[in-house]
Amino acid sequence: MNLTINGREVALTSDRETPLLTALRDELGLVGTRFGCGQGLCGACHVNVDGTVLPSCQTPLWQVEDRSVTTVEGLSRDGAPHPVQQAILDHQAAQCGFCISGIVVRAAALLEEEPDADADRVAEALDGHLCRCGAQRRIVAAVLAARGEA
């Protein structure tokens, strides 16, 4: 099965029904995307598939065949962190970091779609991402700081 991961064409040998998350982590070694609830409800496993952010734990490989997938590892540009990644670092918005890869992927997609998103819109976009550390306000502030640079 062929698809593009982070701008690189890859051929996977996993079964077509294998969740994308499993192939990313186990076959490709891209462990930035996390396994959270396993039901697509917590946001930890979100990746961007052709402009749509999806839970990779609930996405079988056949669904992304010949499509382009961007993980948190694929957001960096020329070795520099994506502006959302840098803002998360600058605002110390990630505590345990378990949920942050999905949040970063979703926030980067939001700023691509809506470069002038306000705090309410950012909070709404990230509403489905669970963070038990209580860092939501810092995360929203970081995403707002990344506007105009993403």
PDB file of C-alpha atoms in Angstrom, residues 8-143:
ATOM      1  CA  ARG A   8       7.817  11.242   1.508  1.00  0.00           C
ATOM      2  CA  GLU A   9       6.261   8.414  -0.505  1.00  0.00           C
ATOM      3  CA  VAL A  10       6.229   5.168   1.443  1.00  0.00           C
ATOM      4  CA  ALA A  11       5.124   1.599   0.752  1.00  0.00           C
ATOM      5  CA  LEU A  12       3.629  -0.101   3.808  1.00  0.00           C
ATOM      6  CA  THR A  13       3.427  -3.848   4.313  1.00  0.00           C
ATOM      7  CA  SER A  14       0.832  -3.763   7.102  1.00  0.00           C
ATOM      8  CA  ASP A  15      -2.619  -5.254   6.519  1.00  0.00           C
ATOM      9  CA  ARG A  16      -5.085  -2.812   4.915  1.00  0.00           C
ATOM     10  CA  GLU A  17      -7.292  -2.911   8.028  1.00  0.00           C
ATOM     11  CA  THR A  18      -4.410  -1.885  10.313  1.00  0.00           C
ATOM     12  CA  PRO A  19      -5.042   1.454  12.015  1.00  0.00           C
ATOM     13  CA  LEU A  20      -2.921   4.240  10.560  1.00  0.00           C
ATOM     14  CA  LEU A  21      -1.584   4.953  14.052  1.00  0.00           C
ATOM     15  CA  THR A  22      -0.183   1.428  14.352  1.00  0.00           C
ATOM     16  CA  ALA A  23       1.547   1.654  10.981  1.00  0.00           C
ATOM     17  CA  LEU A  24       2.980   5.087  11.787  1.00  0.00           C
ATOM     18  CA  ARG A  25       4.421   3.977  15.112  1.00  0.00           C
ATOM     19  CA  ASP A  26       5.307   0.328  14.514  1.00  0.00           C
ATOM     20  CA  GLU A  27       6.228   0.197  10.826  1.00  0.00           C
ATOM     21  CA  LEU A  28       7.613   3.677  10.240  1.00  0.00           C
ATOM     22  CA  GLY A  29       8.911   4.524  13.718  1.00  0.00           C
ATOM     23  CA  LEU A  30       7.024   7.819  13.822  1.00  0.00           C
ATOM     24  CA  VAL A  31       6.211   7.778  17.527  1.00  0.00           C
ATOM     25  CA  GLY A  32       5.254  11.428  17.918  1.00  0.00           C
ATOM     26  CA  THR A  33       1.615  10.527  17.322  1.00  0.00           C
ATOM     27  CA  ARG A  34       0.254   9.041  20.544  1.00  0.00           C
ATOM     28  CA  PHE A  35      -2.201   6.283  21.357  1.00  0.00           C
ATOM     29  CA  GLY A  36      -4.723   7.791  23.755  1.00  0.00           C
ATOM     30  CA  CYS A  37      -8.211   6.390  24.138  1.00  0.00           C
ATOM     31  CA  GLY A  38      -8.152   4.157  21.063  1.00  0.00           C
ATOM     32  CA  GLN A  39     -11.636   5.356  20.145  1.00  0.00           C
ATOM     33  CA  GLY A  40     -10.817   8.597  18.333  1.00  0.00           C
ATOM     34  CA  LEU A  41     -12.238  10.709  21.137  1.00  0.00           C
ATOM     35  CA  CYS A  42      -9.233  12.219  22.941  1.00  0.00           C
ATOM     36  CA  GLY A  43      -7.285  13.807  20.071  1.00  0.00           C
ATOM     37  CA  ALA A  44      -3.862  12.422  21.014  1.00  0.00           C
ATOM     38  CA  CYS A  45      -3.575  10.475  17.746  1.00  0.00           C
ATOM     39  CA  HIS A  46      -4.748  13.139  15.321  1.00  0.00           C
ATOM     40  CA  VAL A  47      -2.939  13.549  12.011  1.00  0.00           C
ATOM     41  CA  ASN A  48      -3.658  15.652   8.947  1.00  0.00           C
ATOM     42  CA  VAL A  49      -4.847  13.722   5.884  1.00  0.00           C
ATOM     43  CA  ASP A  50      -5.048  15.933   2.807  1.00  0.00           C
ATOM     44  CA  GLY A  51      -6.116  18.911   4.900  1.00  0.00           C
ATOM     45  CA  THR A  52      -8.526  17.072   7.181  1.00  0.00           C
ATOM     46  CA  VAL A  53      -7.509  16.276  10.745  1.00  0.00           C
ATOM     47  CA  LEU A  54      -8.452  12.687  11.628  1.00  0.00           C
ATOM     48  CA  PRO A  55      -7.943  10.274  14.529  1.00  0.00           C
ATOM     49  CA  SER A  56      -5.304   7.872  13.235  1.00  0.00           C
ATOM     50  CA  CYS A  57      -6.346   5.195  15.745  1.00  0.00           C
ATOM     51  CA  GLN A  58      -9.698   4.893  13.982  1.00  0.00           C
ATOM     52  CA  THR A  59      -8.438   5.289  10.409  1.00  0.00           C
ATOM     53  CA  PRO A  60      -7.680   2.019   8.570  1.00  0.00           C
ATOM     54  CA  LEU A  61      -4.817   2.111   6.099  1.00  0.00           C
ATOM     55  CA  TRP A  62      -7.107   1.468   3.128  1.00  0.00           C
ATOM     56  CA  GLN A  63      -8.739   4.823   3.848  1.00  0.00           C
ATOM     57  CA  VAL A  64      -5.497   6.752   3.335  1.00  0.00           C
ATOM     58  CA  GLU A  65      -4.110   4.800   0.378  1.00  0.00           C
ATOM     59  CA  ASP A  66      -2.575   7.194  -2.174  1.00  0.00           C
ATOM     60  CA  ARG A  67      -3.264  10.136   0.145  1.00  0.00           C
ATOM     61  CA  SER A  68      -0.939  12.523   1.956  1.00  0.00           C
ATOM     62  CA  VAL A  69      -0.574  12.247   5.741  1.00  0.00           C
ATOM     63  CA  THR A  70       1.171  14.801   7.933  1.00  0.00           C
ATOM     64  CA  THR A  71       2.131  13.863  11.478  1.00  0.00           C
ATOM     65  CA  VAL A  72       3.565  16.112  14.163  1.00  0.00           C
ATOM     66  CA  GLU A  73       7.031  15.151  12.900  1.00  0.00           C
ATOM     67  CA  GLY A  74       6.144  16.447   9.437  1.00  0.00           C
ATOM     68  CA  LEU A  75       5.203  19.948  10.548  1.00  0.00           C
ATOM     69  CA  SER A  76       8.745  21.235  10.938  1.00  0.00           C
ATOM     70  CA  ARG A  77      10.246  23.218   8.091  1.00  0.00           C
ATOM     71  CA  ASP A  78      13.895  23.009   7.144  1.00  0.00           C
ATOM     72  CA  GLY A  79      14.715  21.553  10.533  1.00  0.00           C
ATOM     73  CA  ALA A  80      12.979  24.363  12.431  1.00  0.00           C
ATOM     74  CA  PRO A  81       9.861  23.744  14.487  1.00  0.00           C
ATOM     75  CA  HIS A  82       6.511  24.759  13.020  1.00  0.00           C
ATOM     76  CA  PRO A  83       5.403  28.124  14.480  1.00  0.00           C
ATOM     77  CA  VAL A  84       2.769  26.346  16.600  1.00  0.00           C
ATOM     78  CA  GLN A  85       5.425  23.957  17.938  1.00  0.00           C
ATOM     79  CA  GLN A  86       7.735  26.869  18.726  1.00  0.00           C
ATOM     80  CA  ALA A  87       4.951  28.832  20.422  1.00  0.00           C
ATOM     81  CA  ILE A  88       4.052  25.780  22.555  1.00  0.00           C
ATOM     82  CA  LEU A  89       7.699  25.684  23.660  1.00  0.00           C
ATOM     83  CA  ASP A  90       7.927  29.442  24.200  1.00  0.00           C
ATOM     84  CA  HIS A  91       4.752  29.502  26.323  1.00  0.00           C
ATOM     85  CA  GLN A  92       5.646  26.315  28.186  1.00  0.00           C
ATOM     86  CA  ALA A  93       2.212  25.108  27.194  1.00  0.00           C
ATOM     87  CA  ALA A  94       2.976  21.396  27.216  1.00  0.00           C
ATOM     88  CA  GLN A  95       3.291  19.694  30.546  1.00  0.00           C
ATOM     89  CA  CYS A  96       3.293  15.911  30.270  1.00  0.00           C
ATOM     90  CA  GLY A  97       3.198  16.234  26.477  1.00  0.00           C
ATOM     91  CA  PHE A  98       1.004  13.207  25.880  1.00  0.00           C
ATOM     92  CA  CYS A  99      -1.807  15.109  24.166  1.00  0.00           C
ATOM     93  CA  ILE A 100       0.294  17.812  22.574  1.00  0.00           C
ATOM     94  CA  SER A 101       1.106  16.138  19.243  1.00  0.00           C
ATOM     95  CA  GLY A 102      -2.572  15.943  18.296  1.00  0.00           C
ATOM     96  CA  ILE A 103      -3.151  19.472  19.545  1.00  0.00           C
ATOM     97  CA  VAL A 104      -0.257  20.813  17.482  1.00  0.00           C
ATOM     98  CA  VAL A 105      -1.487  19.055  14.329  1.00  0.00           C
ATOM     99  CA  ARG A 106      -5.019  20.416  14.838  1.00  0.00           C
ATOM    100  CA  ALA A 107      -3.815  23.943  15.674  1.00  0.00           C
ATOM    101  CA  ALA A 108      -1.515  24.044  12.644  1.00  0.00           C
ATOM    102  CA  ALA A 109      -4.430  22.988  10.413  1.00  0.00           C
ATOM    103  CA  LEU A 110      -6.663  25.625  12.000  1.00  0.00           C
ATOM    104  CA  LEU A 111      -4.164  28.421  11.374  1.00  0.00           C
ATOM    105  CA  GLU A 112      -3.734  27.213   7.807  1.00  0.00           C
ATOM    106  CA  GLU A 113      -7.494  27.466   7.302  1.00  0.00           C
ATOM    107  CA  GLU A 114      -8.093  30.516   9.493  1.00  0.00           C
ATOM    108  CA  PRO A 115      -4.897  32.559   9.972  1.00  0.00           C
ATOM    109  CA  ASP A 116      -6.755  35.143  12.077  1.00  0.00           C
ATOM    110  CA  ALA A 117      -8.604  32.723  14.357  1.00  0.00           C
ATOM    111  CA  ASP A 118      -9.468  34.326  17.695  1.00  0.00           C
ATOM    112  CA  ALA A 119      -9.254  32.747  21.150  1.00  0.00           C
ATOM    113  CA  ASP A 120     -12.821  31.458  21.019  1.00  0.00           C
ATOM    114  CA  ARG A 121     -12.229  29.820  17.648  1.00  0.00           C
ATOM    115  CA  VAL A 122      -8.958  28.245  18.824  1.00  0.00           C
ATOM    116  CA  ALA A 123     -10.670  26.900  21.952  1.00  0.00           C
ATOM    117  CA  GLU A 124     -13.523  25.551  19.845  1.00  0.00           C
ATOM    118  CA  ALA A 125     -11.127  23.842  17.424  1.00  0.00           C
ATOM    119  CA  LEU A 126      -9.223  22.219  20.277  1.00  0.00           C
ATOM    120  CA  ASP A 127     -12.328  21.274  22.241  1.00  0.00           C
ATOM    121  CA  GLY A 128     -12.061  17.603  21.283  1.00  0.00           C
ATOM    122  CA  HIS A 129      -8.494  17.330  22.540  1.00  0.00           C
ATOM    123  CA  LEU A 130      -8.269  16.163  26.118  1.00  0.00           C
ATOM    124  CA  CYS A 131      -5.477  17.558  28.279  1.00  0.00           C
ATOM    125  CA  ARG A 132      -5.435  16.366  31.869  1.00  0.00           C
ATOM    126  CA  CYS A 133      -2.630  18.758  32.838  1.00  0.00           C
ATOM    127  CA  GLY A 134      -4.874  21.814  32.843  1.00  0.00           C
ATOM    128  CA  ALA A 135      -2.704  23.685  30.354  1.00  0.00           C
ATOM    129  CA  GLN A 136      -5.559  24.650  28.035  1.00  0.00           C
ATOM    130  CA  ARG A 137      -5.220  28.416  28.604  1.00  0.00           C
ATOM    131  CA  ARG A 138      -1.501  28.344  27.872  1.00  0.00           C
ATOM    132  CA  ILE A 139      -2.109  26.173  24.810  1.00  0.00           C
ATOM    133  CA  VAL A 140      -4.675  28.638  23.436  1.00  0.00           C
ATOM    134  CA  ALA A 141      -2.297  31.548  24.168  1.00  0.00           C
ATOM    135  CA  ALA A 142       0.494  29.733  22.339  1.00  0.00           C
ATOM    136  CA  VAL A 143      -1.672  29.085  19.282  1.00  0.00           C
TER     137      VAL A 143
END
